[in-house]
Amino acid sequence: DLQPPGIQELRLDFTNCGLADRGASVVAKALRASLQQLQLSFAQCDVRPDGASLLAKTLPANVRHLTLDFRDCPLQPTGAAALAEALPRLRSLSDLSLDFGGCGIRDAGAAALASRLPCSLR
């Protein structure tokens, strides 16, 4: 365990690293509940709906600033919907940045996300 117990900020960039669902799940399981600011980039990786779903389940509930970059990952609508399911439980969330360029989330994925945006956003 390499993270300090009270860590509040974390930025990890795995752009074009070949990371897939297994790697995303390892990252997800390592996220600390104390995180207030979290930036994760899986751009141009092979994170699919299963990886997005596990990540969504482990996002710290008290995170305030969240940036997730999934550009060119094969998330499809189901991956976006899995992430959308996590949004309402992030009650402290005030800033949210999501990049789904080239992910194929389509109208259904965008609608799932839009319907779950927390009212805490500024």
PDB file of C-alpha atoms in Angstrom:
ATOM      1  CA  ASP A   1       0.000   0.000   0.000  1.00  0.00           C
ATOM      2  CA  LEU A   2       1.815   3.086  -1.249  1.00  0.00           C
ATOM      3  CA  GLN A   3      -0.742   5.794  -0.514  1.00  0.00           C
ATOM      4  CA  PRO A   4      -0.546   7.748   2.738  1.00  0.00           C
ATOM      5  CA  PRO A   5      -3.597   7.030   4.943  1.00  0.00           C
ATOM      6  CA  GLY A   6      -5.062  10.555   4.755  1.00  0.00           C
ATOM      7  CA  ILE A   7      -4.306  11.283   1.102  1.00  0.00           C
ATOM      8  CA  GLN A   8      -6.690  13.918  -0.274  1.00  0.00           C
ATOM      9  CA  GLU A   9      -5.467  14.455  -3.844  1.00  0.00           C
ATOM     10  CA  LEU A  10      -4.556  11.869  -6.445  1.00  0.00           C
ATOM     11  CA  ARG A  11      -3.803  12.190 -10.147  1.00  0.00           C
ATOM     12  CA  LEU A  12      -3.007   9.109 -12.222  1.00  0.00           C
ATOM     13  CA  ASP A  13      -2.512   9.198 -15.979  1.00  0.00           C
ATOM     14  CA  PHE A  14      -2.519   5.843 -17.773  1.00  0.00           C
ATOM     15  CA  THR A  15      -3.010   7.309 -21.254  1.00  0.00           C
ATOM     16  CA  ASN A  16      -2.077   4.821 -23.977  1.00  0.00           C
ATOM     17  CA  CYS A  17      -0.588   2.337 -21.472  1.00  0.00           C
ATOM     18  CA  GLY A  18      -2.515  -0.685 -22.657  1.00  0.00           C
ATOM     19  CA  LEU A  19      -4.410  -0.823 -19.367  1.00  0.00           C
ATOM     20  CA  ALA A  20      -7.549  -2.978 -19.516  1.00  0.00           C
ATOM     21  CA  ASP A  21     -10.317  -3.952 -17.068  1.00  0.00           C
ATOM     22  CA  ARG A  22      -7.921  -5.855 -14.806  1.00  0.00           C
ATOM     23  CA  GLY A  23      -5.628  -2.841 -14.415  1.00  0.00           C
ATOM     24  CA  ALA A  24      -8.576  -0.514 -13.868  1.00  0.00           C
ATOM     25  CA  SER A  25      -9.861  -2.828 -11.134  1.00  0.00           C
ATOM     26  CA  VAL A  26      -6.488  -2.739  -9.360  1.00  0.00           C
ATOM     27  CA  VAL A  27      -6.568   1.065  -9.449  1.00  0.00           C
ATOM     28  CA  ALA A  28     -10.187   1.084  -8.279  1.00  0.00           C
ATOM     29  CA  LYS A  29      -9.483  -1.137  -5.288  1.00  0.00           C
ATOM     30  CA  ALA A  30      -6.612   1.128  -4.210  1.00  0.00           C
ATOM     31  CA  LEU A  31      -8.690   4.322  -4.007  1.00  0.00           C
ATOM     32  CA  ARG A  32      -8.824   5.762  -0.499  1.00  0.00           C
ATOM     33  CA  ALA A  33     -12.015   7.045   1.106  1.00  0.00           C
ATOM     34  CA  SER A  34     -10.128  10.211   2.180  1.00  0.00           C
ATOM     35  CA  LEU A  35      -9.716  11.474  -1.416  1.00  0.00           C
ATOM     36  CA  GLN A  36     -11.193  14.924  -2.041  1.00  0.00           C
ATOM     37  CA  GLN A  37      -9.710  15.446  -5.526  1.00  0.00           C
ATOM     38  CA  LEU A  38      -9.346  12.593  -7.982  1.00  0.00           C
ATOM     39  CA  GLN A  39      -8.141  12.672 -11.576  1.00  0.00           C
ATOM     40  CA  LEU A  40      -7.887   9.428 -13.504  1.00  0.00           C
ATOM     41  CA  SER A  41      -7.034   9.129 -17.171  1.00  0.00           C
ATOM     42  CA  PHE A  42      -7.549   5.851 -18.964  1.00  0.00           C
ATOM     43  CA  ALA A  43      -7.519   7.522 -22.401  1.00  0.00           C
ATOM     44  CA  GLN A  44      -6.638   5.226 -25.301  1.00  0.00           C
ATOM     45  CA  CYS A  45      -6.677   2.165 -23.043  1.00  0.00           C
ATOM     46  CA  ASP A  46      -8.866  -0.919 -23.217  1.00  0.00           C
ATOM     47  CA  VAL A  47     -11.154  -0.212 -20.265  1.00  0.00           C
ATOM     48  CA  ARG A  48     -14.564  -1.711 -21.032  1.00  0.00           C
ATOM     49  CA  PRO A  49     -17.941  -1.674 -19.242  1.00  0.00           C
ATOM     50  CA  ASP A  50     -16.803  -4.168 -16.568  1.00  0.00           C
ATOM     51  CA  GLY A  51     -13.800  -2.019 -15.638  1.00  0.00           C
ATOM     52  CA  ALA A  52     -15.911   1.136 -15.577  1.00  0.00           C
ATOM     53  CA  SER A  53     -18.478  -0.595 -13.378  1.00  0.00           C
ATOM     54  CA  LEU A  54     -15.915  -1.648 -10.781  1.00  0.00           C
ATOM     55  CA  LEU A  55     -14.350   1.793 -10.804  1.00  0.00           C
ATOM     56  CA  ALA A  56     -17.773   3.383 -10.321  1.00  0.00           C
ATOM     57  CA  LYS A  57     -18.446   1.216  -7.263  1.00  0.00           C
ATOM     58  CA  THR A  58     -15.191   2.253  -5.607  1.00  0.00           C
ATOM     59  CA  LEU A  59     -15.221   6.006  -6.194  1.00  0.00           C
ATOM     60  CA  PRO A  60     -14.737   7.722  -2.820  1.00  0.00           C
ATOM     61  CA  ALA A  61     -18.119   8.918  -1.547  1.00  0.00           C
ATOM     62  CA  ASN A  62     -16.693  12.222  -0.255  1.00  0.00           C
ATOM     63  CA  VAL A  63     -14.787  13.225  -3.380  1.00  0.00           C
ATOM     64  CA  ARG A  64     -15.365  16.905  -4.250  1.00  0.00           C
ATOM     65  CA  HIS A  65     -13.488  17.245  -7.539  1.00  0.00           C
ATOM     66  CA  LEU A  66     -13.596  14.352  -9.992  1.00  0.00           C
ATOM     67  CA  THR A  67     -12.047  14.063 -13.439  1.00  0.00           C
ATOM     68  CA  LEU A  68     -12.375  10.842 -15.417  1.00  0.00           C
ATOM     69  CA  ASP A  69     -10.916  10.536 -18.906  1.00  0.00           C
ATOM     70  CA  PHE A  70     -11.974   7.518 -20.930  1.00  0.00           C
ATOM     71  CA  ARG A  71     -11.223   8.886 -24.424  1.00  0.00           C
ATOM     72  CA  ASP A  72     -11.115   6.094 -27.006  1.00  0.00           C
ATOM     73  CA  CYS A  73     -11.964   3.335 -24.506  1.00  0.00           C
ATOM     74  CA  PRO A  74     -14.639   0.853 -25.646  1.00  0.00           C
ATOM     75  CA  LEU A  75     -17.084   1.769 -22.851  1.00  0.00           C
ATOM     76  CA  GLN A  76     -20.271   1.658 -24.908  1.00  0.00           C
ATOM     77  CA  PRO A  77     -23.596   2.767 -23.348  1.00  0.00           C
ATOM     78  CA  THR A  78     -23.379   0.151 -20.572  1.00  0.00           C
ATOM     79  CA  GLY A  79     -20.060   1.516 -19.291  1.00  0.00           C
ATOM     80  CA  ALA A  80     -21.427   5.062 -19.166  1.00  0.00           C
ATOM     81  CA  ALA A  81     -24.565   3.801 -17.411  1.00  0.00           C
ATOM     82  CA  ALA A  82     -22.426   2.015 -14.789  1.00  0.00           C
ATOM     83  CA  LEU A  83     -20.572   5.251 -14.072  1.00  0.00           C
ATOM     84  CA  ALA A  84     -23.878   7.126 -13.955  1.00  0.00           C
ATOM     85  CA  GLU A  85     -25.130   4.779 -11.231  1.00  0.00           C
ATOM     86  CA  ALA A  86     -22.311   5.953  -8.937  1.00  0.00           C
ATOM     87  CA  LEU A  87     -22.927   9.687  -9.315  1.00  0.00           C
ATOM     88  CA  PRO A  88     -25.852  10.110  -6.870  1.00  0.00           C
ATOM     89  CA  ARG A  89     -23.856   8.669  -3.960  1.00  0.00           C
ATOM     90  CA  LEU A  90     -21.084  11.273  -4.459  1.00  0.00           C
ATOM     91  CA  ARG A  91     -22.910  13.826  -2.328  1.00  0.00           C
ATOM     92  CA  SER A  92     -19.949  16.174  -1.822  1.00  0.00           C
ATOM     93  CA  LEU A  93     -19.180  16.393  -5.534  1.00  0.00           C
ATOM     94  CA  SER A  94     -18.970  20.001  -6.704  1.00  0.00           C
ATOM     95  CA  ASP A  95     -16.778  19.705  -9.834  1.00  0.00           C
ATOM     96  CA  LEU A  96     -17.105  16.950 -12.411  1.00  0.00           C
ATOM     97  CA  SER A  97     -15.256  16.483 -15.683  1.00  0.00           C
ATOM     98  CA  LEU A  98     -15.934  13.431 -17.854  1.00  0.00           C
ATOM     99  CA  ASP A  99     -14.344  12.755 -21.245  1.00  0.00           C
ATOM    100  CA  PHE A 100     -15.987  10.039 -23.312  1.00  0.00           C
ATOM    101  CA  GLY A 101     -14.679  11.027 -26.753  1.00  0.00           C
ATOM    102  CA  GLY A 102     -14.576   8.007 -29.046  1.00  0.00           C
ATOM    103  CA  CYS A 103     -16.136   5.685 -26.432  1.00  0.00           C
ATOM    104  CA  GLY A 104     -19.336   4.875 -28.265  1.00  0.00           C
ATOM    105  CA  ILE A 105     -21.569   5.757 -25.320  1.00  0.00           C
ATOM    106  CA  ARG A 106     -24.229   6.986 -27.755  1.00  0.00           C
ATOM    107  CA  ASP A 107     -27.497   8.616 -26.758  1.00  0.00           C
ATOM    108  CA  ALA A 108     -28.342   5.954 -24.171  1.00  0.00           C
ATOM    109  CA  GLY A 109     -25.087   6.424 -22.246  1.00  0.00           C
ATOM    110  CA  ALA A 110     -25.342  10.209 -22.365  1.00  0.00           C
ATOM    111  CA  ALA A 111     -28.948  10.071 -21.164  1.00  0.00           C
ATOM    112  CA  ALA A 112     -27.984   7.788 -18.250  1.00  0.00           C
ATOM    113  CA  LEU A 113     -25.267  10.229 -17.194  1.00  0.00           C
ATOM    114  CA  ALA A 114     -27.479  13.297 -17.566  1.00  0.00           C
ATOM    115  CA  SER A 115     -30.233  11.733 -15.486  1.00  0.00           C
ATOM    116  CA  ARG A 116     -27.871  10.986 -12.578  1.00  0.00           C
ATOM    117  CA  LEU A 117     -25.942  14.241 -12.216  1.00  0.00           C
ATOM    118  CA  PRO A 118     -25.865  15.157  -8.520  1.00  0.00           C
ATOM    119  CA  CYS A 119     -27.459  18.448  -7.481  1.00  0.00           C
ATOM    120  CA  SER A 120     -24.283  19.300  -5.517  1.00  0.00           C
ATOM    121  CA  LEU A 121     -22.498  20.275  -8.758  1.00  0.00           C
ATOM    122  CA  ARG A 122     -21.654  23.949  -9.072  1.00  0.00           C
TER     123      ARG A 122
END
